[in-house]
Amino acid sequence: MEQTALSFNVLETIQKISDKLYESELKPEITATIQEESQQLADYLHITEQQVWLFSIIYIQQYMGFACDLIDLLREINLKSSKFVQYRSDLVALIDKKIIKSEYDQRNERSVPRPNFRFMMVRNDVLEAIFNNLSLEEATKSEPMDIYEFCSEVSDLIKERAEKKITNNQLVDEVGYLESTNPQVEVIKKLIDKGISIANRILLYEICDDMVQGGETAMEITIRDIYDSQRMRIRKIREITENTSQLIQENLINIIPGAFVSEIRLVLTSSTIELMLGQDAEIFIKKQTLRDVITAESVAAKELYFEEKLQKQIDFFRESLTQDKFTAMQERLQEMAMPKGVAAVFYGAPGTGKTESVYQIAKATGRDILYVDISQTKSMWFGESEKRIKAVFSDYARLCRKSKQKPILLFNEADAVLGKRKDNGVSNTAQTENAIQNIILEQMEKSEGIIVATTNLVDNLDAAFERRFLFKLKFDLPTAEAKKHIWKSKLNWLTNEQAATLADRFQFSGGEIDNIARKAIINEVISGNRANIDELLAYCEEERLMSKRAVKVGYN
């Protein structure tokens, strides 16, 4: 790019002004001798002549390698502090116009920063322009930053704070300047409009940069890097760990707990990643350990056997989820001003095929499953369980947006949250479970997708959930005829008579029959001999004893 030559040498002009002002006490008869130079520099920097005088002294001090504070400035021009009052506003103006920067005396986040004129320095972009004798506009002209470059710049400033090259107040000032000069980074305005304080925005930018670099943010280390006050560090750590931080209350970050404070990690929520990175968000949104996506294609086809009434209910539910029927159903419900979402509960004894039925329905209708293990949403950290449940629904909404067909949100073994509510005064656990119930109930009301819960509950389903589940399918232990089919499907070499014997003699669930069949197959692989009916009966007796022992333990 062709650069425009200036009509004067800026550095020589500053040097001349500084030399004249040395021990001048800024007397009018002396400043009058540099009026032409002062006007040139004033036009160049877009400031007043009086501000030019102060700027020139600070610039030369810095150019010579000396730090400059108010005492140095007054000593250089031999001006008594009592006479500085009339120039104080000029120094403030130089700071506000981003010509120089200074440490700020900031009592707390909410107070108005007051310049105390310590460590005054010319800003780097101004230094560069003067050194290269370019206009300020040309020196600062560059390719606009994107969100990645912006967060990286903030991270570099945090490193400077950690190395004590700048103070926390200077960090805040520098990031504020970065924000004001990069309006093209859209998330800045969004965060400001949401009322997120600049201190919290700085932490968000750092967490984002850590994520882009492939890591997570160590809370304690990062807080120590940002703040120079131990009191403020402790306050910020407490805000995060006690869930009073603005970033947590606004669901902008999640805590990854650790056994000690030093092990706690901070990550952006999925919605925050989308807010900050837009179309690139999917690259960085990772699967969480408490939930996973099971694609319809990955489900192995299985033939399940149920008694006639239940089979009709399953068939009806599966038919309602075929894409054409589901679309038509939602359109009609919308016309009738009724909720468009579909919710079902599959309940009954363990091993009766509840979860497998959901898998087979998903496969038959071509719908993926977002699998949620409720037990994995529990956390020792106050309020963390509730946030994890909210994150589940945020991830489900995101998956719905990117999927051709609405996926199924599956809460497997959801006994802990579908039971009758407990008295909040009983324990913290009761409060947490009730809070999780409230979140799920609220989200079920809003959902336009497909929610399925499986539970072993029979008579303890909370009334609030009972009303919201459109489909309620009870899975009983299979009938003798169904068990016969299950035995034959698992061990296809059994005769009809052998399968009937096993079905009549043992009141097993499908899951228990599956256990015995697997044991028989393992025996065949190891011994090379297929199990005979007597061996199968022995396996069945072992399974029955184990089942009885499990029941006994469960009630003690």
Coordinates of C-alpha atoms in Angstrom, one line a residue:
M1 CA 0.0 0.0 0.0
E2 CA 1.4 3.4 -1.0
Q3 CA 2.0 5.6 2.0
T4 CA 1.5 9.4 2.1
A5 CA 4.6 11.4 3.0
L6 CA 4.0 14.0 5.9
S7 CA 5.0 17.6 5.3
F8 CA 7.2 17.6 8.5
N9 CA 9.2 15.2 10.6
V10 CA 7.1 14.3 13.6
L11 CA 9.9 13.1 15.9
E12 CA 12.1 16.1 15.2
T13 CA 9.1 18.4 16.0
I14 CA 8.5 16.6 19.3
Q15 CA 12.2 16.9 20.2
K16 CA 12.2 20.6 19.5
I17 CA 9.1 21.2 21.6
S18 CA 10.5 19.1 24.4
D19 CA 13.9 21.0 24.4
K20 CA 12.2 24.3 24.5
L21 CA 9.9 23.3 27.4
Y22 CA 12.7 22.0 29.6
E23 CA 12.5 23.9 32.9
S24 CA 10.3 26.5 31.1
E25 CA 7.5 26.5 33.7
L26 CA 5.4 26.7 30.6
K27 CA 5.8 30.4 30.5
P28 CA 3.9 32.1 27.6
E29 CA 7.0 33.8 26.2
I30 CA 8.6 30.4 25.8
T31 CA 5.6 28.5 24.5
A32 CA 5.1 31.3 21.9
T33 CA 8.4 30.4 20.3
I34 CA 7.2 26.9 19.4
Q35 CA 3.7 27.9 18.3
E36 CA 4.1 26.7 14.7
E37 CA 5.5 23.3 15.8
S38 CA 2.8 23.0 18.5
Q39 CA 0.1 23.6 15.9
Q40 CA 1.6 21.1 13.5
L41 CA 1.7 18.4 16.2
A42 CA -1.8 19.3 17.5
D43 CA -3.2 18.8 14.0
Y44 CA -1.4 15.5 13.6
L45 CA -2.6 14.1 16.9
H46 CA -6.0 15.9 16.9
I47 CA -5.4 17.5 20.3
T48 CA -4.9 21.0 21.6
E49 CA -1.5 22.8 21.7
Q50 CA -1.5 22.7 25.5
Q51 CA -2.0 18.9 25.4
V52 CA 0.9 18.8 22.8
W53 CA 3.3 20.3 25.4
L54 CA 2.5 17.6 28.0
F55 CA 2.6 14.8 25.3
S56 CA 6.0 15.9 24.0
I57 CA 7.6 15.6 27.5
I58 CA 6.1 12.2 28.1
Y59 CA 7.1 10.9 24.7
I60 CA 10.8 12.0 25.0
Q61 CA 11.0 10.5 28.5
Q62 CA 9.7 7.2 27.1
Y63 CA 11.9 7.5 24.0
M64 CA 15.0 7.8 26.3
G65 CA 13.9 4.7 28.2
F66 CA 12.6 6.4 31.4
A67 CA 9.2 5.7 33.1
C68 CA 7.2 8.9 33.5
D69 CA 4.8 9.8 36.2
L70 CA 3.4 13.2 37.3
I71 CA 6.5 14.0 39.5
D72 CA 8.8 13.4 36.5
L73 CA 6.7 15.5 34.3
L74 CA 6.6 18.4 36.7
R75 CA 10.3 18.2 37.4
E76 CA 11.1 18.2 33.6
I77 CA 9.3 21.5 33.1
N78 CA 10.1 22.9 36.5
L79 CA 6.4 23.4 37.3
K80 CA 5.1 23.5 40.9
S81 CA 2.3 21.1 41.7
S82 CA 0.1 23.9 42.8
K83 CA 0.2 25.3 39.2
F84 CA -0.6 21.9 37.7
V85 CA -4.3 22.2 38.3
Q86 CA -4.9 24.1 35.1
Y87 CA -3.2 21.3 33.1
R88 CA -4.8 18.3 34.8
S89 CA -7.7 18.1 32.4
D90 CA -5.3 18.0 29.5
L91 CA -3.6 14.9 30.9
V92 CA -7.0 13.3 31.4
A93 CA -7.9 14.2 27.8
L94 CA -4.8 12.5 26.4
I95 CA -5.7 9.4 28.3
D96 CA -9.4 9.5 27.2
K97 CA -8.3 10.1 23.6
K98 CA -6.1 7.0 23.7
I99 CA -2.9 9.0 23.0
I100 CA -1.3 8.0 26.3
K101 CA -2.1 5.4 28.8
S102 CA -1.8 5.5 32.6
E103 CA -2.4 3.3 35.6
Y104 CA -5.8 3.8 37.1
D105 CA -6.8 4.0 40.7
Q106 CA -9.8 1.8 40.6
R107 CA -11.4 1.1 44.0
N108 CA -13.8 -1.6 42.7
E109 CA -15.5 -2.7 39.5
R110 CA -18.4 -0.4 39.9
S111 CA -16.6 2.8 40.7
V112 CA -15.5 5.3 38.0
P113 CA -11.8 4.9 37.2
R114 CA -9.7 7.9 38.3
P115 CA -6.4 8.5 36.6
N116 CA -3.6 9.0 39.1
F117 CA -1.0 9.7 36.3
R118 CA 1.4 6.9 37.3
F119 CA 3.5 5.1 34.7
M120 CA 2.3 7.3 31.8
M121 CA 3.2 5.9 28.4
V122 CA 2.5 6.7 24.8
R123 CA 0.3 4.1 23.2
N124 CA 2.0 1.6 20.9
D125 CA 0.1 2.5 17.8
V126 CA 1.0 6.2 18.3
L127 CA 4.6 5.3 19.0
E128 CA 4.8 3.3 15.8
A129 CA 3.2 6.1 13.7
I130 CA 5.7 8.7 15.0
F131 CA 8.7 6.4 14.6
N132 CA 7.8 5.7 11.0
N133 CA 6.7 9.3 10.3
L134 CA 3.2 8.1 9.2
S135 CA -0.2 9.6 9.8
L136 CA -2.1 8.0 12.7
E137 CA -4.7 6.8 10.3
E138 CA -2.1 5.0 8.1
A139 CA -0.3 3.5 11.0
T140 CA -3.4 2.0 12.5
K141 CA -4.8 0.8 9.2
S142 CA -4.8 -3.0 9.1
E143 CA -7.0 -5.9 8.4
P144 CA -9.9 -6.0 10.9
M145 CA -9.6 -8.6 13.6
D146 CA -11.9 -11.6 13.8
I147 CA -13.1 -13.1 17.1
Y148 CA -10.1 -15.5 17.2
E149 CA -7.5 -12.7 16.8
F150 CA -9.4 -10.5 19.2
C151 CA -9.5 -13.1 22.0
S152 CA -5.8 -13.9 21.3
E153 CA -5.0 -10.2 21.8
V154 CA -6.8 -10.2 25.1
S155 CA -5.0 -13.3 26.2
D156 CA -1.7 -11.6 25.4
L157 CA -2.7 -8.7 27.6
I158 CA -3.6 -11.1 30.4
K159 CA -0.1 -12.6 30.1
E160 CA 1.4 -9.1 30.5
R161 CA -0.7 -8.7 33.6
A162 CA 0.5 -12.0 34.9
E163 CA 4.2 -11.0 34.3
K164 CA 3.4 -7.7 36.1
K165 CA 4.1 -5.6 33.1
I166 CA 0.7 -3.9 33.5
T167 CA -1.8 -3.7 36.3
N168 CA -5.3 -5.1 36.4
N169 CA -6.6 -1.6 35.9
Q170 CA -4.4 -1.1 32.8
L171 CA -5.6 -4.5 31.6
V172 CA -9.2 -3.4 31.9
D173 CA -8.4 -0.1 30.1
E174 CA -6.5 -1.9 27.3
V175 CA -9.3 -4.4 26.7
G176 CA -11.8 -1.6 26.7
Y177 CA -9.8 0.1 24.0
L178 CA -9.5 -3.1 22.0
E179 CA -13.3 -3.4 22.1
S180 CA -13.9 0.2 21.1
T181 CA -11.6 -0.1 18.1
N182 CA -13.0 -3.5 16.9
P183 CA -16.7 -2.9 16.3
Q184 CA -16.6 -5.6 13.6
V185 CA -16.3 -8.3 16.4
E186 CA -20.1 -8.6 16.8
V187 CA -20.1 -10.5 20.1
I188 CA -18.6 -7.4 21.9
K189 CA -21.8 -5.5 21.4
K190 CA -23.9 -8.5 22.2
L191 CA -22.2 -9.0 25.5
I192 CA -22.3 -5.3 26.4
D193 CA -26.1 -5.3 25.5
K194 CA -26.6 -8.3 27.9
G195 CA -25.0 -6.2 30.7
I196 CA -21.9 -8.3 31.1
S197 CA -19.3 -6.3 32.9
I198 CA -15.9 -5.8 31.3
A199 CA -14.2 -7.8 34.0
N200 CA -16.4 -10.8 33.1
R201 CA -16.0 -10.2 29.4
I202 CA -12.2 -10.4 29.8
L203 CA -12.6 -13.8 31.4
L204 CA -15.0 -14.9 28.6
Y205 CA -12.5 -13.9 26.0
E206 CA -9.7 -15.9 27.8
I207 CA -11.9 -19.0 28.1
C208 CA -12.7 -18.7 24.4
D209 CA -9.0 -18.4 23.5
D210 CA -8.2 -21.4 25.6
M211 CA -10.9 -23.4 23.9
V212 CA -9.7 -22.5 20.4
Q213 CA -6.2 -23.5 21.5
G214 CA -7.6 -26.9 22.4
G215 CA -7.7 -26.7 26.2
E216 CA -9.9 -25.8 29.2
T217 CA -9.4 -22.8 31.4
A218 CA -7.8 -23.4 34.9
M219 CA -9.9 -21.2 37.1
E220 CA -7.5 -20.4 39.9
I221 CA -4.5 -19.8 37.6
T222 CA -6.5 -17.6 35.3
I223 CA -8.0 -15.5 38.1
R224 CA -4.5 -15.0 39.5
D225 CA -3.3 -13.9 36.1
I226 CA -6.0 -11.3 35.6
Y227 CA -6.1 -9.7 39.1
D228 CA -3.2 -8.3 41.0
S229 CA -5.2 -8.0 44.3
Q230 CA -5.4 -11.1 46.4
R231 CA -8.7 -9.9 47.9
M232 CA -10.2 -9.6 44.4
R233 CA -8.8 -13.0 43.4
I234 CA -10.5 -14.7 46.4
R235 CA -13.7 -12.8 45.7
K236 CA -13.8 -13.9 42.1
I237 CA -13.1 -17.5 43.0
R238 CA -15.9 -17.5 45.5
E239 CA -18.3 -16.0 43.0
I240 CA -17.7 -18.8 40.6
T241 CA -17.6 -21.7 43.1
E242 CA -20.8 -20.4 44.9
N243 CA -22.6 -19.8 41.6
T244 CA -23.1 -16.1 42.2
S245 CA -20.9 -15.1 39.2
Q246 CA -22.7 -13.2 36.5
L247 CA -21.2 -15.6 33.9
I248 CA -22.8 -18.6 35.6
Q249 CA -26.2 -16.9 36.3
E250 CA -26.4 -15.9 32.7
N251 CA -25.5 -19.5 31.6
L252 CA -22.4 -18.3 29.8
I253 CA -19.9 -20.7 31.4
N254 CA -19.9 -24.1 33.0
I255 CA -17.8 -25.4 35.8
I256 CA -15.9 -28.7 35.5
P257 CA -15.5 -29.6 39.1
G258 CA -12.3 -30.9 40.7
A259 CA -11.4 -32.3 44.1
F260 CA -9.6 -29.1 44.9
V261 CA -10.1 -25.5 43.8
S262 CA -6.9 -25.7 41.9
E263 CA -8.4 -28.5 39.7
I264 CA -11.6 -26.6 38.7
R265 CA -11.8 -25.9 35.0
L266 CA -14.1 -23.4 33.2
V267 CA -15.6 -23.9 29.8
L268 CA -18.1 -22.0 27.6
T269 CA -21.6 -23.3 27.4
S270 CA -22.8 -24.5 24.0
S271 CA -25.0 -21.4 23.6
T272 CA -22.0 -19.1 24.4
I273 CA -19.9 -20.9 21.8
E274 CA -22.6 -20.2 19.3
L275 CA -22.9 -16.6 20.4
M276 CA -19.2 -16.0 20.1
L277 CA -18.2 -18.2 17.1
G278 CA -21.4 -18.3 15.0
Q279 CA -21.1 -20.8 12.2
D280 CA -17.8 -22.1 13.5
A281 CA -19.4 -23.2 16.8
E282 CA -19.9 -26.8 15.7
I283 CA -16.2 -27.3 15.4
F284 CA -15.7 -26.5 19.0
I285 CA -18.8 -27.9 20.7
K286 CA -17.7 -31.2 22.1
K287 CA -19.7 -34.2 23.3
Q288 CA -20.2 -34.2 27.0
T289 CA -19.6 -37.3 29.1
L290 CA -23.1 -37.3 30.5
R291 CA -24.8 -37.5 27.2
D292 CA -24.0 -38.8 23.7
V293 CA -25.6 -39.0 20.3
I294 CA -26.6 -42.4 19.0
T295 CA -27.3 -42.4 15.3
A296 CA -30.2 -44.3 13.9
E297 CA -27.8 -46.1 11.5
S298 CA -25.6 -47.4 14.4
V299 CA -28.5 -49.2 16.1
A300 CA -28.5 -52.9 15.5
A301 CA -31.8 -54.2 14.4
K302 CA -33.5 -56.6 16.9
E303 CA -36.8 -58.4 17.0
L304 CA -38.6 -57.8 20.2
Y305 CA -41.6 -59.7 21.6
F306 CA -44.3 -58.2 23.7
E307 CA -47.9 -59.1 24.7
E308 CA -50.5 -57.9 22.2
K309 CA -51.7 -54.7 24.1
L310 CA -48.2 -53.4 24.6
Q311 CA -47.2 -54.2 21.0
K312 CA -50.1 -52.1 19.7
Q313 CA -49.0 -49.2 21.9
I314 CA -45.4 -49.4 20.6
D315 CA -46.6 -49.7 17.0
F316 CA -48.8 -46.7 17.4
F317 CA -46.1 -44.6 19.0
R318 CA -43.6 -45.7 16.3
E319 CA -46.1 -44.8 13.6
S320 CA -46.6 -41.4 15.0
L321 CA -42.9 -40.7 14.7
T322 CA -42.6 -41.5 11.0
Q323 CA -41.7 -38.2 9.3
D324 CA -44.9 -37.7 7.3
K325 CA -47.2 -38.5 10.2
F326 CA -45.1 -36.5 12.7
T327 CA -45.1 -33.4 10.4
A328 CA -48.8 -33.7 9.8
M329 CA -49.5 -34.2 13.5
Q330 CA -47.5 -31.1 14.5
E331 CA -49.2 -29.0 11.9
R332 CA -52.6 -30.0 13.2
L333 CA -51.6 -29.4 16.8
Q334 CA -50.3 -26.0 16.0
E335 CA -53.6 -25.2 14.2
M336 CA -55.4 -26.2 17.4
A337 CA -53.1 -24.0 19.5
M338 CA -51.9 -27.2 21.3
P339 CA -48.3 -28.0 22.3
K340 CA -46.4 -29.5 19.4
G341 CA -43.9 -31.6 21.4
V342 CA -44.3 -35.3 22.0
A343 CA -43.4 -36.9 25.3
A344 CA -43.5 -40.6 26.3
V345 CA -42.6 -42.6 29.4
F346 CA -41.7 -46.2 29.2
Y347 CA -42.0 -47.7 32.7
G348 CA -41.9 -51.1 34.2
A349 CA -39.6 -53.8 35.7
P350 CA -35.9 -53.9 34.8
G351 CA -34.9 -55.9 31.7
T352 CA -38.4 -55.7 30.1
G353 CA -37.2 -54.0 26.9
K354 CA -37.9 -50.3 27.6
T355 CA -34.6 -48.9 26.4
E356 CA -34.2 -51.3 23.5
S357 CA -37.7 -50.4 22.3
V358 CA -36.6 -46.7 22.1
Y359 CA -33.6 -47.8 20.1
Q360 CA -35.6 -49.8 17.7
I361 CA -38.2 -47.1 17.3
A362 CA -35.4 -44.6 16.5
K363 CA -34.0 -47.0 13.9
A364 CA -37.4 -47.6 12.3
T365 CA -38.1 -43.9 12.0
G366 CA -34.6 -42.8 11.1
R367 CA -34.2 -40.6 14.2
D368 CA -31.0 -40.1 16.1
I369 CA -31.0 -40.3 19.9
L370 CA -29.5 -37.8 22.3
Y371 CA -28.9 -40.1 25.3
V372 CA -28.9 -38.7 28.8
D373 CA -27.9 -40.6 31.9
I374 CA -29.5 -38.7 34.8
S375 CA -27.1 -40.1 37.4
Q376 CA -24.3 -38.3 35.5
T377 CA -25.9 -34.9 35.9
K378 CA -25.5 -35.0 39.7
S379 CA -22.7 -32.9 41.1
M380 CA -21.4 -32.1 44.5
W381 CA -21.2 -28.4 43.5
F382 CA -24.2 -26.3 44.5
G383 CA -26.4 -25.5 41.6
E384 CA -24.2 -27.4 39.1
S385 CA -26.7 -30.3 38.6
E386 CA -29.4 -27.8 37.5
K387 CA -27.0 -26.2 35.0
R388 CA -26.1 -29.6 33.5
I389 CA -29.8 -30.4 33.0
K390 CA -30.3 -27.0 31.3
A391 CA -27.3 -27.7 29.1
V392 CA -28.9 -31.0 28.0
F393 CA -31.9 -29.1 26.6
S394 CA -29.6 -26.5 25.0
D395 CA -27.7 -29.3 23.3
Y396 CA -30.9 -31.0 22.2
A397 CA -32.2 -27.8 20.7
R398 CA -28.9 -27.4 18.8
L399 CA -29.1 -31.0 17.6
C400 CA -32.7 -30.4 16.4
R401 CA -31.6 -27.4 14.4
K402 CA -28.9 -29.3 12.6
S403 CA -30.8 -32.6 12.0
K404 CA -33.1 -33.3 9.1
Q405 CA -35.5 -35.0 11.4
K406 CA -36.2 -34.2 15.0
P407 CA -34.0 -36.5 17.2
I408 CA -35.3 -38.3 20.3
L409 CA -34.1 -36.9 23.7
L410 CA -33.8 -40.1 25.8
F411 CA -33.6 -39.8 29.6
N412 CA -32.7 -43.4 30.5
E413 CA -33.3 -44.8 34.0
A414 CA -34.8 -41.5 35.1
D415 CA -36.2 -42.9 38.4
A416 CA -34.4 -40.1 40.4
V417 CA -36.4 -37.3 38.8
L418 CA -39.8 -38.9 37.8
G419 CA -40.8 -39.9 41.3
K420 CA -43.0 -38.0 43.7
R421 CA -41.4 -34.8 44.9
K422 CA -39.8 -34.7 48.3
D423 CA -40.1 -32.0 51.0
N424 CA -37.4 -29.4 50.2
G425 CA -36.5 -29.2 53.9
V426 CA -35.5 -32.9 54.0
S427 CA -32.0 -32.5 52.5
N428 CA -29.9 -30.7 49.9
T429 CA -30.3 -33.8 47.7
A430 CA -34.1 -33.4 47.8
Q431 CA -33.8 -29.7 46.8
T432 CA -31.5 -30.6 43.9
E433 CA -33.9 -33.4 42.6
N434 CA -36.9 -31.1 42.9
A435 CA -35.0 -28.3 41.1
I436 CA -34.1 -30.8 38.3
Q437 CA -37.7 -31.9 38.1
N438 CA -38.9 -28.3 37.7
I439 CA -36.4 -27.7 34.9
I440 CA -37.4 -30.8 33.0
L441 CA -41.1 -30.0 33.4
E442 CA -40.6 -26.5 32.2
Q443 CA -38.6 -27.7 29.2
M444 CA -41.2 -30.3 28.3
E445 CA -43.8 -27.6 28.1
K446 CA -41.6 -25.6 25.7
S447 CA -40.3 -28.5 23.6
E448 CA -41.3 -29.1 20.0
G449 CA -39.3 -32.2 19.8
I450 CA -39.5 -35.8 21.1
I451 CA -38.8 -36.7 24.7
V452 CA -38.8 -40.2 26.0
A453 CA -38.0 -41.3 29.6
T454 CA -37.5 -44.8 30.8
T455 CA -38.0 -45.7 34.5
N456 CA -38.5 -48.7 36.7
L457 CA -41.2 -46.8 38.6
V458 CA -44.6 -48.3 38.5
D459 CA -46.8 -46.5 41.0
N460 CA -44.6 -43.6 42.1
L461 CA -44.7 -41.4 38.9
D462 CA -45.2 -37.7 40.0
A463 CA -48.5 -36.3 39.0
A464 CA -46.9 -33.3 37.2
F465 CA -45.0 -35.7 34.9
E466 CA -48.0 -37.9 34.4
R467 CA -49.9 -35.0 32.9
R468 CA -47.1 -34.1 30.5
F469 CA -46.4 -37.5 29.1
L470 CA -48.7 -38.0 26.1
F471 CA -47.7 -41.7 25.8
K472 CA -47.5 -43.9 28.8
L473 CA -46.3 -47.4 28.0
K474 CA -46.1 -50.0 30.8
F475 CA -43.6 -52.8 30.2
D476 CA -44.6 -55.9 32.2
L477 CA -42.7 -59.1 32.4
P478 CA -43.2 -61.1 29.2
T479 CA -46.0 -63.7 28.9
A480 CA -45.1 -67.4 28.5
E481 CA -45.6 -67.1 24.8
A482 CA -43.4 -64.0 24.5
K483 CA -40.7 -65.7 26.6
K484 CA -40.8 -68.7 24.3
H485 CA -40.2 -66.4 21.3
I486 CA -37.4 -64.6 23.2
W487 CA -35.6 -67.9 24.0
K488 CA -35.8 -69.0 20.4
S489 CA -34.5 -65.6 19.1
K490 CA -31.5 -65.8 21.5
L491 CA -30.7 -69.5 21.1
N492 CA -32.1 -70.5 17.7
W493 CA -31.0 -74.1 18.1
L494 CA -33.6 -74.7 20.9
T495 CA -36.5 -76.9 20.0
N496 CA -40.0 -75.5 20.5
E497 CA -40.5 -77.9 23.4
Q498 CA -37.2 -76.8 25.1
A499 CA -38.1 -73.1 24.7
A500 CA -41.6 -73.8 26.1
T501 CA -40.0 -75.6 29.1
L502 CA -37.7 -72.7 29.9
A503 CA -40.5 -70.1 29.4
D504 CA -43.0 -71.9 31.7
R505 CA -40.6 -72.7 34.5
F506 CA -38.9 -69.3 34.9
Q507 CA -40.5 -65.9 35.2
F508 CA -37.6 -64.0 33.6
S509 CA -37.5 -60.6 31.9
G510 CA -36.0 -60.3 28.5
G511 CA -32.9 -58.9 30.0
E512 CA -32.4 -61.9 32.2
I513 CA -33.0 -64.3 29.3
D514 CA -30.3 -62.4 27.4
N515 CA -27.9 -62.9 30.3
I516 CA -28.4 -66.7 30.3
A517 CA -28.1 -66.8 26.5
R518 CA -24.8 -64.9 26.6
K519 CA -23.5 -67.3 29.2
A520 CA -24.4 -70.3 27.0
I521 CA -22.6 -68.7 24.0
I522 CA -19.5 -68.0 26.1
N523 CA -19.5 -71.6 27.3
E524 CA -19.7 -72.9 23.8
V525 CA -16.8 -70.7 22.7
I526 CA -14.6 -71.8 25.6
S527 CA -15.5 -75.5 25.8
G528 CA -16.4 -76.1 22.1
N529 CA -19.6 -77.8 23.2
R530 CA -23.1 -76.3 22.9
A531 CA -25.0 -76.2 26.2
N532 CA -27.7 -78.8 26.6
I533 CA -31.1 -78.3 28.3
D534 CA -29.8 -79.4 31.7
E535 CA -27.0 -76.9 31.6
L536 CA -29.4 -74.2 30.5
L537 CA -31.7 -75.1 33.5
A538 CA -28.7 -74.8 35.8
Y539 CA -27.9 -71.3 34.4
C540 CA -31.5 -70.4 34.9
E541 CA -31.4 -71.4 38.6
E542 CA -28.2 -69.3 39.1
E543 CA -29.9 -66.3 37.5
R544 CA -33.0 -66.8 39.6
L545 CA -30.9 -66.9 42.8
M546 CA -29.1 -63.8 41.8
S547 CA -32.4 -62.0 41.1
K548 CA -33.8 -62.9 44.5
R549 CA -30.6 -61.8 46.2
A550 CA -30.7 -58.5 44.3
V551 CA -34.3 -57.9 45.5
K552 CA -33.4 -58.7 49.1
V553 CA -30.4 -56.3 49.1
G554 CA -32.6 -53.6 47.5
Y555 CA -35.0 -53.6 50.4
N556 CA -32.5 -53.7 53.2

